[in-house]
PDB file of C-alpha atoms in Angstrom:
ATOM      1  CA  GLY A   2     -69.324  32.174 -17.325  1.00 48.00           C
ATOM      2  CA  PHE A   3     -68.354  31.514 -20.894  1.00 49.00           C
ATOM      3  CA  ASN A   4     -71.766  32.623 -22.143  1.00 49.00           C
ATOM      4  CA  ASP A   5     -70.495  36.170 -21.561  1.00 56.00           C
ATOM      5  CA  ASN A   6     -68.033  35.925 -24.505  1.00 57.00           C
ATOM      6  CA  PRO A   7     -64.923  36.938 -22.542  1.00 61.00           C
ATOM      7  CA  ILE A   8     -62.146  38.830 -24.282  1.00 62.00           C
ATOM      8  CA  PHE A   9     -58.571  37.656 -23.718  1.00 68.00           C
ATOM      9  CA  LEU A  10     -55.832  40.247 -24.155  1.00 68.00           C
ATOM     10  CA  PHE A  11     -52.347  38.863 -24.827  1.00 72.00           C
ATOM     11  CA  GLU A  12     -49.338  41.151 -24.630  1.00 73.00           C
ATOM     12  CA  PHE A  13     -46.064  40.093 -26.237  1.00 76.00           C
ATOM     13  CA  SER A  14     -42.599  41.601 -26.010  1.00 80.00           C
ATOM     14  CA  LEU A  15     -39.153  40.540 -27.135  1.00 81.00           C
ATOM     15  CA  VAL A  16     -36.579  39.554 -24.523  1.00 87.00           C
ATOM     16  CA  GLU A  17     -33.882  40.774 -26.910  1.00 87.00           C
ATOM     17  CA  LYS A  18     -34.525  43.186 -29.780  1.00 85.00           C
ATOM     18  CA  ILE A  19     -34.677  41.694 -33.274  1.00 86.00           C
ATOM     19  CA  LYS A  20     -34.084  44.056 -36.177  1.00 86.00           C
ATOM     20  CA  GLY A  21     -37.245  44.577 -38.226  1.00 83.00           C
ATOM     21  CA  LYS A  22     -39.591  43.193 -35.542  1.00 82.00           C
ATOM     22  CA  VAL A  23     -41.806  45.265 -33.242  1.00 76.00           C
ATOM     23  CA  ASP A  24     -40.595  45.503 -29.633  1.00 76.00           C
ATOM     24  CA  GLN A  25     -44.029  44.722 -28.264  1.00 74.00           C
ATOM     25  CA  PHE A  26     -47.606  44.215 -29.393  1.00 68.00           C
ATOM     26  CA  SER A  27     -50.912  43.002 -28.075  1.00 67.00           C
ATOM     27  CA  HIS A  28     -53.581  40.833 -29.583  1.00 66.00           C
ATOM     28  CA  THR A  29     -57.069  40.053 -28.364  1.00 65.00           C
ATOM     29  CA  ILE A  30     -59.211  37.023 -28.983  1.00 66.00           C
ATOM     30  CA  ARG A  31     -62.715  36.169 -27.989  1.00 65.00           C
ATOM     31  CA  ILE A  32     -63.492  32.491 -27.611  1.00 68.00           C
ATOM     32  CA  LYS A  33     -67.109  31.896 -28.454  1.00 68.00           C
ATOM     33  CA  PRO A  34     -68.948  29.403 -26.230  1.00 73.00           C
ATOM     34  CA  LYS A  35     -69.657  27.169 -29.259  1.00 75.00           C
ATOM     35  CA  GLN A  36     -65.927  26.973 -30.062  1.00 73.00           C
ATOM     36  CA  LEU A  37     -65.040  26.177 -26.469  1.00 74.00           C
ATOM     37  CA  PHE A  38     -67.649  23.461 -26.069  1.00 78.00           C
ATOM     38  CA  ALA A  39     -66.669  21.895 -29.409  1.00 80.00           C
ATOM     39  CA  GLN A  40     -63.044  21.741 -28.194  1.00 79.00           C
ATOM     40  CA  LEU A  41     -64.139  20.270 -24.857  1.00 81.00           C
ATOM     41  CA  GLN A  42     -66.173  17.616 -26.665  1.00 86.00           C
ATOM     42  CA  LYS A  43     -63.136  16.658 -28.805  1.00 84.00           C
ATOM     43  CA  LEU A  44     -61.037  16.505 -25.639  1.00 83.00           C
ATOM     44  CA  LYS A  45     -63.546  14.217 -23.990  1.00 86.00           C
ATOM     45  CA  GLU A  46     -63.689  11.918 -27.022  1.00 88.00           C
ATOM     46  CA  SER A  47     -59.907  11.759 -27.460  1.00 88.00           C
ATOM     47  CA  LYS A  48     -59.299  11.507 -23.682  1.00 86.00           C
ATOM     48  CA  GLU A  49     -56.626  14.179 -23.807  1.00 82.00           C
ATOM     49  CA  ALA A  50     -55.796  16.655 -21.048  1.00 81.00           C
ATOM     50  CA  SER A  51     -55.603  19.954 -22.930  1.00 80.00           C
ATOM     51  CA  PHE A  52     -56.331  21.857 -26.104  1.00 70.00           C
ATOM     52  CA  SER A  53     -54.915  24.997 -27.663  1.00 74.00           C
ATOM     53  CA  PHE A  54     -55.905  28.000 -29.748  1.00 68.00           C
ATOM     54  CA  ARG A  55     -53.498  29.742 -32.104  1.00 72.00           C
ATOM     55  CA  ILE A  56     -53.157  33.352 -31.043  1.00 74.00           C
ATOM     56  CA  VAL A  57     -50.898  34.661 -33.830  1.00 72.00           C
ATOM     57  CA  ASN A  58     -49.113  33.021 -36.755  1.00 72.00           C
ATOM     58  CA  GLU A  59     -45.812  34.868 -36.476  1.00 75.00           C
ATOM     59  CA  TYR A  60     -44.230  37.718 -34.570  1.00 73.00           C
ATOM     60  CA  PRO A  61     -45.044  40.913 -36.539  1.00 73.00           C
ATOM     61  CA  ASP A  62     -42.595  43.066 -38.474  1.00 73.00           C
ATOM     62  CA  GLN A  63     -42.276  46.754 -37.602  1.00 66.00           C
ATOM     63  CA  ASN A  64     -44.274  47.803 -40.650  1.00 56.00           C
ATOM     64  CA  THR A  65     -47.065  45.236 -40.150  1.00 45.00           C
ATOM     65  CA  VAL A  66     -50.425  46.889 -39.572  1.00 38.00           C
ATOM     66  CA  GLN A  67     -52.580  43.784 -38.977  1.00 41.00           C
ATOM     67  CA  ILE A  68     -51.844  43.616 -35.260  1.00 38.00           C
ATOM     68  CA  LEU A  69     -52.232  46.761 -33.213  1.00 39.00           C
ATOM     69  CA  ASP A  70     -49.156  47.894 -31.318  1.00 38.00           C
ATOM     70  CA  THR A  71     -50.382  49.038 -27.893  1.00 38.00           C
ATOM     71  CA  SER A  72     -47.899  51.903 -27.900  1.00 38.00           C
ATOM     72  CA  GLU A  73     -50.159  53.575 -30.490  1.00 38.00           C
ATOM     73  CA  ILE A  74     -52.995  53.859 -27.986  1.00 38.00           C
ATOM     74  CA  ARG A  75     -53.215  57.291 -26.491  1.00 40.00           C
ATOM     75  CA  PHE A  76     -55.810  58.699 -24.164  1.00 39.00           C
ATOM     76  CA  LYS A  77     -57.470  62.000 -24.863  1.00 39.00           C
ATOM     77  CA  ALA A  78     -60.068  63.077 -22.376  1.00 40.00           C
ATOM     78  CA  ASN A  79     -62.076  66.174 -21.636  1.00 38.00           C
ATOM     79  CA  ASN A  80     -61.942  67.439 -18.093  1.00 36.00           C
ATOM     80  CA  SER A  81     -62.637  70.524 -16.056  1.00 34.00           C
ATOM     81  CA  ILE A  82     -58.981  71.086 -15.151  1.00 37.00           C
ATOM     82  CA  ASP A  83     -57.450  71.566 -18.593  1.00 37.00           C
ATOM     83  CA  SER A  84     -55.677  74.691 -17.393  1.00 34.00           C
ATOM     84  CA  LEU A  85     -53.393  72.708 -15.084  1.00 36.00           C
ATOM     85  CA  LYS A  86     -50.111  71.852 -16.740  1.00 36.00           C
ATOM     86  CA  SER A  87     -48.903  69.048 -14.470  1.00 37.00           C
ATOM     87  CA  SER A  88     -48.817  66.163 -16.948  1.00 39.00           C
ATOM     88  CA  LEU A  89     -48.728  63.493 -14.234  1.00 39.00           C
ATOM     89  CA  PHE A  90     -51.805  65.002 -12.623  1.00 41.00           C
ATOM     90  CA  GLU A  91     -53.601  65.410 -15.943  1.00 40.00           C
ATOM     91  CA  LYS A  92     -52.887  61.838 -17.062  1.00 42.00           C
ATOM     92  CA  SER A  93     -54.197  60.305 -13.862  1.00 41.00           C
ATOM     93  CA  PHE A  94     -57.185  62.462 -12.970  1.00 47.00           C
ATOM     94  CA  TYR A  95     -59.675  62.501 -15.819  1.00 54.00           C
ATOM     95  CA  HIS A  96     -63.299  62.733 -14.828  1.00 82.00           C
ATOM     96  CA  VAL A  97     -64.407  62.168 -18.428  1.00 86.00           C
ATOM     97  CA  ILE A  98     -63.037  59.723 -20.982  1.00 88.00           C
ATOM     98  CA  ASP A  99     -64.109  59.701 -24.617  1.00 90.00           C
ATOM     99  CA  LEU A 100     -64.061  56.156 -26.003  1.00 92.00           C
ATOM    100  CA  HIS A 101     -64.656  57.089 -29.641  1.00 91.00           C
ATOM    101  CA  ILE A 102     -61.954  55.129 -31.464  1.00 91.00           C
ATOM    102  CA  GLU A 103     -60.538  58.200 -33.217  1.00 89.00           C
ATOM    103  CA  GLU A 104     -59.833  59.634 -29.748  1.00 87.00           C
ATOM    104  CA  LEU A 105     -57.874  56.538 -28.681  1.00 88.00           C
ATOM    105  CA  VAL A 106     -55.880  55.381 -31.719  1.00 86.00           C
ATOM    106  CA  ALA A 107     -54.253  57.389 -34.488  1.00 84.00           C
ATOM    107  CA  ASN A 108     -54.490  54.761 -37.271  1.00 84.00           C
ATOM    108  CA  TRP A 109     -57.824  53.047 -36.726  1.00 85.00           C
ATOM    109  CA  LYS A 110     -59.269  52.836 -40.245  1.00 87.00           C
ATOM    110  CA  GLY A 111     -58.076  49.280 -41.018  1.00 87.00           C
ATOM    111  CA  LEU A 112     -59.250  47.805 -37.724  1.00 88.00           C
ATOM    112  CA  SER A 113     -62.108  45.313 -37.474  1.00 89.00           C
ATOM    113  CA  ASN A 114     -65.149  46.035 -35.297  1.00 89.00           C
ATOM    114  CA  PHE A 115     -63.853  43.469 -32.808  1.00 90.00           C
ATOM    115  CA  GLU A 116     -60.427  45.144 -32.594  1.00 90.00           C
ATOM    116  CA  ILE A 117     -62.052  48.559 -32.137  1.00 91.00           C
ATOM    117  CA  LEU A 118     -64.314  47.279 -29.357  1.00 92.00           C
ATOM    118  CA  SER A 119     -61.356  45.569 -27.660  1.00 91.00           C
ATOM    119  CA  ILE A 120     -59.301  48.784 -27.704  1.00 92.00           C
ATOM    120  CA  GLN A 121     -62.244  50.773 -26.340  1.00 94.00           C
ATOM    121  CA  LEU A 122     -62.878  48.287 -23.521  1.00 93.00           C
ATOM    122  CA  ASN A 123     -59.184  48.157 -22.653  1.00 91.00           C
ATOM    123  CA  ALA A 124     -59.085  51.982 -22.433  1.00 91.00           C
ATOM    124  CA  PHE A 125     -62.256  51.939 -20.314  1.00 93.00           C
ATOM    125  CA  GLU A 126     -60.795  49.427 -17.849  1.00 91.00           C
ATOM    126  CA  ARG A 127     -57.521  51.373 -17.562  1.00 89.00           C
ATOM    127  CA  GLN A 128     -59.432  54.573 -16.815  1.00 90.00           C
ATOM    128  CA  ILE A 129     -61.571  52.798 -14.194  1.00 90.00           C
ATOM    129  CA  GLU A 130     -58.364  51.579 -12.503  1.00 88.00           C
ATOM    130  CA  LEU A 131     -56.965  55.133 -12.463  1.00 85.00           C
ATOM    131  CA  ALA A 132     -60.226  56.548 -11.116  1.00 86.00           C
ATOM    132  CA  ILE A 133     -60.202  54.013  -8.272  1.00 87.00           C
ATOM    133  CA  GLN A 134     -56.521  54.609  -7.497  1.00 85.00           C
ATOM    134  CA  HIS A 135     -57.262  58.317  -7.110  1.00 82.00           C
ATOM    135  CA  HIS A 136     -60.561  57.803  -5.263  1.00 85.00           C
ATOM    136  CA  GLN A 137     -62.528  59.788  -7.820  1.00 86.00           C
ATOM    137  CA  PRO A 138     -66.181  60.089  -6.845  1.00 88.00           C
ATOM    138  CA  THR A 139     -67.400  59.847 -10.459  1.00 88.00           C
ATOM    139  CA  LEU A 140     -66.283  59.091 -13.989  1.00 90.00           C
ATOM    140  CA  THR A 141     -68.231  59.924 -17.145  1.00 90.00           C
ATOM    141  CA  VAL A 142     -67.618  57.541 -20.029  1.00 91.00           C
ATOM    142  CA  ILE A 143     -68.513  58.842 -23.494  1.00 90.00           C
ATOM    143  CA  HIS A 144     -69.400  55.802 -25.581  1.00 90.00           C
ATOM    144  CA  GLY A 145     -71.606  57.421 -28.209  1.00 86.00           C
ATOM    145  CA  VAL A 146     -75.030  56.274 -29.309  1.00 83.00           C
ATOM    146  CA  GLY A 147     -74.245  54.021 -32.299  1.00 77.00           C
ATOM    147  CA  LYS A 148     -75.541  50.455 -32.221  1.00 79.00           C
ATOM    148  CA  GLY A 149     -75.046  50.308 -28.458  1.00 80.00           C
ATOM    149  CA  LYS A 150     -72.556  47.405 -28.329  1.00 90.00           C
ATOM    150  CA  LEU A 151     -69.899  49.406 -26.447  1.00 93.00           C
ATOM    151  CA  LYS A 152     -72.481  50.761 -23.995  1.00 92.00           C
ATOM    152  CA  GLU A 153     -73.850  47.237 -23.495  1.00 92.00           C
ATOM    153  CA  GLU A 154     -70.357  45.831 -22.820  1.00 93.00           C
ATOM    154  CA  ILE A 155     -69.552  48.667 -20.376  1.00 94.00           C
ATOM    155  CA  HIS A 156     -72.800  48.200 -18.455  1.00 93.00           C
ATOM    156  CA  HIS A 157     -72.264  44.434 -18.359  1.00 92.00           C
ATOM    157  CA  TRP A 158     -68.745  44.983 -16.989  1.00 92.00           C
ATOM    158  CA  LEU A 159     -70.000  47.403 -14.307  1.00 93.00           C
ATOM    159  CA  ASN A 160     -72.726  45.085 -12.989  1.00 91.00           C
ATOM    160  CA  GLY A 161     -71.909  43.552  -9.627  1.00 83.00           C
ATOM    161  CA  LYS A 162     -68.564  45.305  -9.123  1.00 89.00           C
ATOM    162  CA  PRO A 163     -68.188  46.102  -5.391  1.00 90.00           C
ATOM    163  CA  PHE A 164     -66.541  49.484  -6.030  1.00 91.00           C
ATOM    164  CA  ILE A 165     -69.428  50.732  -8.208  1.00 91.00           C
ATOM    165  CA  ARG A 166     -72.159  52.437  -6.181  1.00 90.00           C
ATOM    166  CA  SER A 167     -74.294  53.144  -9.248  1.00 92.00           C
ATOM    167  CA  TYR A 168     -74.186  54.139 -12.896  1.00 91.00           C
ATOM    168  CA  SER A 169     -76.601  55.957 -15.136  1.00 90.00           C
ATOM    169  CA  ASP A 170     -76.954  56.654 -18.832  1.00 86.00           C
ATOM    170  CA  GLN A 171     -79.703  59.242 -18.523  1.00 82.00           C
ATOM    171  CA  PHE A 172     -79.753  62.165 -20.933  1.00 77.00           C
ATOM    172  CA  ASP A 173     -76.877  64.537 -20.217  1.00 73.00           C
ATOM    173  CA  PRO A 174     -76.929  68.166 -21.433  1.00 71.00           C
ATOM    174  CA  PHE A 175     -73.274  67.891 -22.555  1.00 72.00           C
ATOM    175  CA  TYR A 176     -73.194  64.361 -24.022  1.00 75.00           C
ATOM    176  CA  GLY A 177     -76.826  63.579 -24.845  1.00 78.00           C
ATOM    177  CA  ASN A 178     -77.627  59.869 -24.628  1.00 83.00           C
ATOM    178  CA  GLY A 179     -74.099  58.810 -25.520  1.00 88.00           C
ATOM    179  CA  ALA A 180     -72.508  58.726 -22.066  1.00 90.00           C
ATOM    180  CA  THR A 181     -72.650  56.781 -18.813  1.00 91.00           C
ATOM    181  CA  THR A 182     -71.842  58.387 -15.462  1.00 90.00           C
ATOM    182  CA  ILE A 183     -70.311  56.032 -12.905  1.00 91.00           C
ATOM    183  CA  HIS A 184     -70.448  56.695  -9.141  1.00 91.00           C
ATOM    184  CA  PHE A 185     -67.803  54.908  -7.068  1.00 91.00           C
ATOM    185  CA  GLN A 186     -67.934  53.737  -3.464  1.00 90.00           C
ATOM    186  CA  TYR A 187     -64.820  53.289  -1.335  1.00 82.00           C
TER     187      TYR A 187
END
């Protein structure tokens, strides 16, 4: 439900290139339940059929840093098969993904906490999809200790998914308390 504070990821791209504008970018928003219910109440009172939220004010220029260009996201993961040089194999078969923001995005210093969390969750979901596609038995997600918001969001996401047999964040000799190991079922 909407009490879960869902995150909406919008991806934009130009049909035809425009000089000085980015080719593509993404933007995430989280609609808080209070905002949604306030809009629904206004709708009810005005007897209208829809409402809208502004996602972005204008399409960003190439040198705009406010909105993260998804092409900047890169995955770096530790795995036990580093010696293999097949890039296709390496990109699709990570058993460990590190979600620390500095491992995912080159220029992260100006990002808000919300943007950082959104990038981390997006990377997490992409890696889950790859793990399932390749029928991996497990995936270890390094989320760090921190305030626990990322770990909380990951665990919330994992709950009730039919392809998740179990997950555990017990102490790990390699990652301490900052990782969750996911066991898949197929």
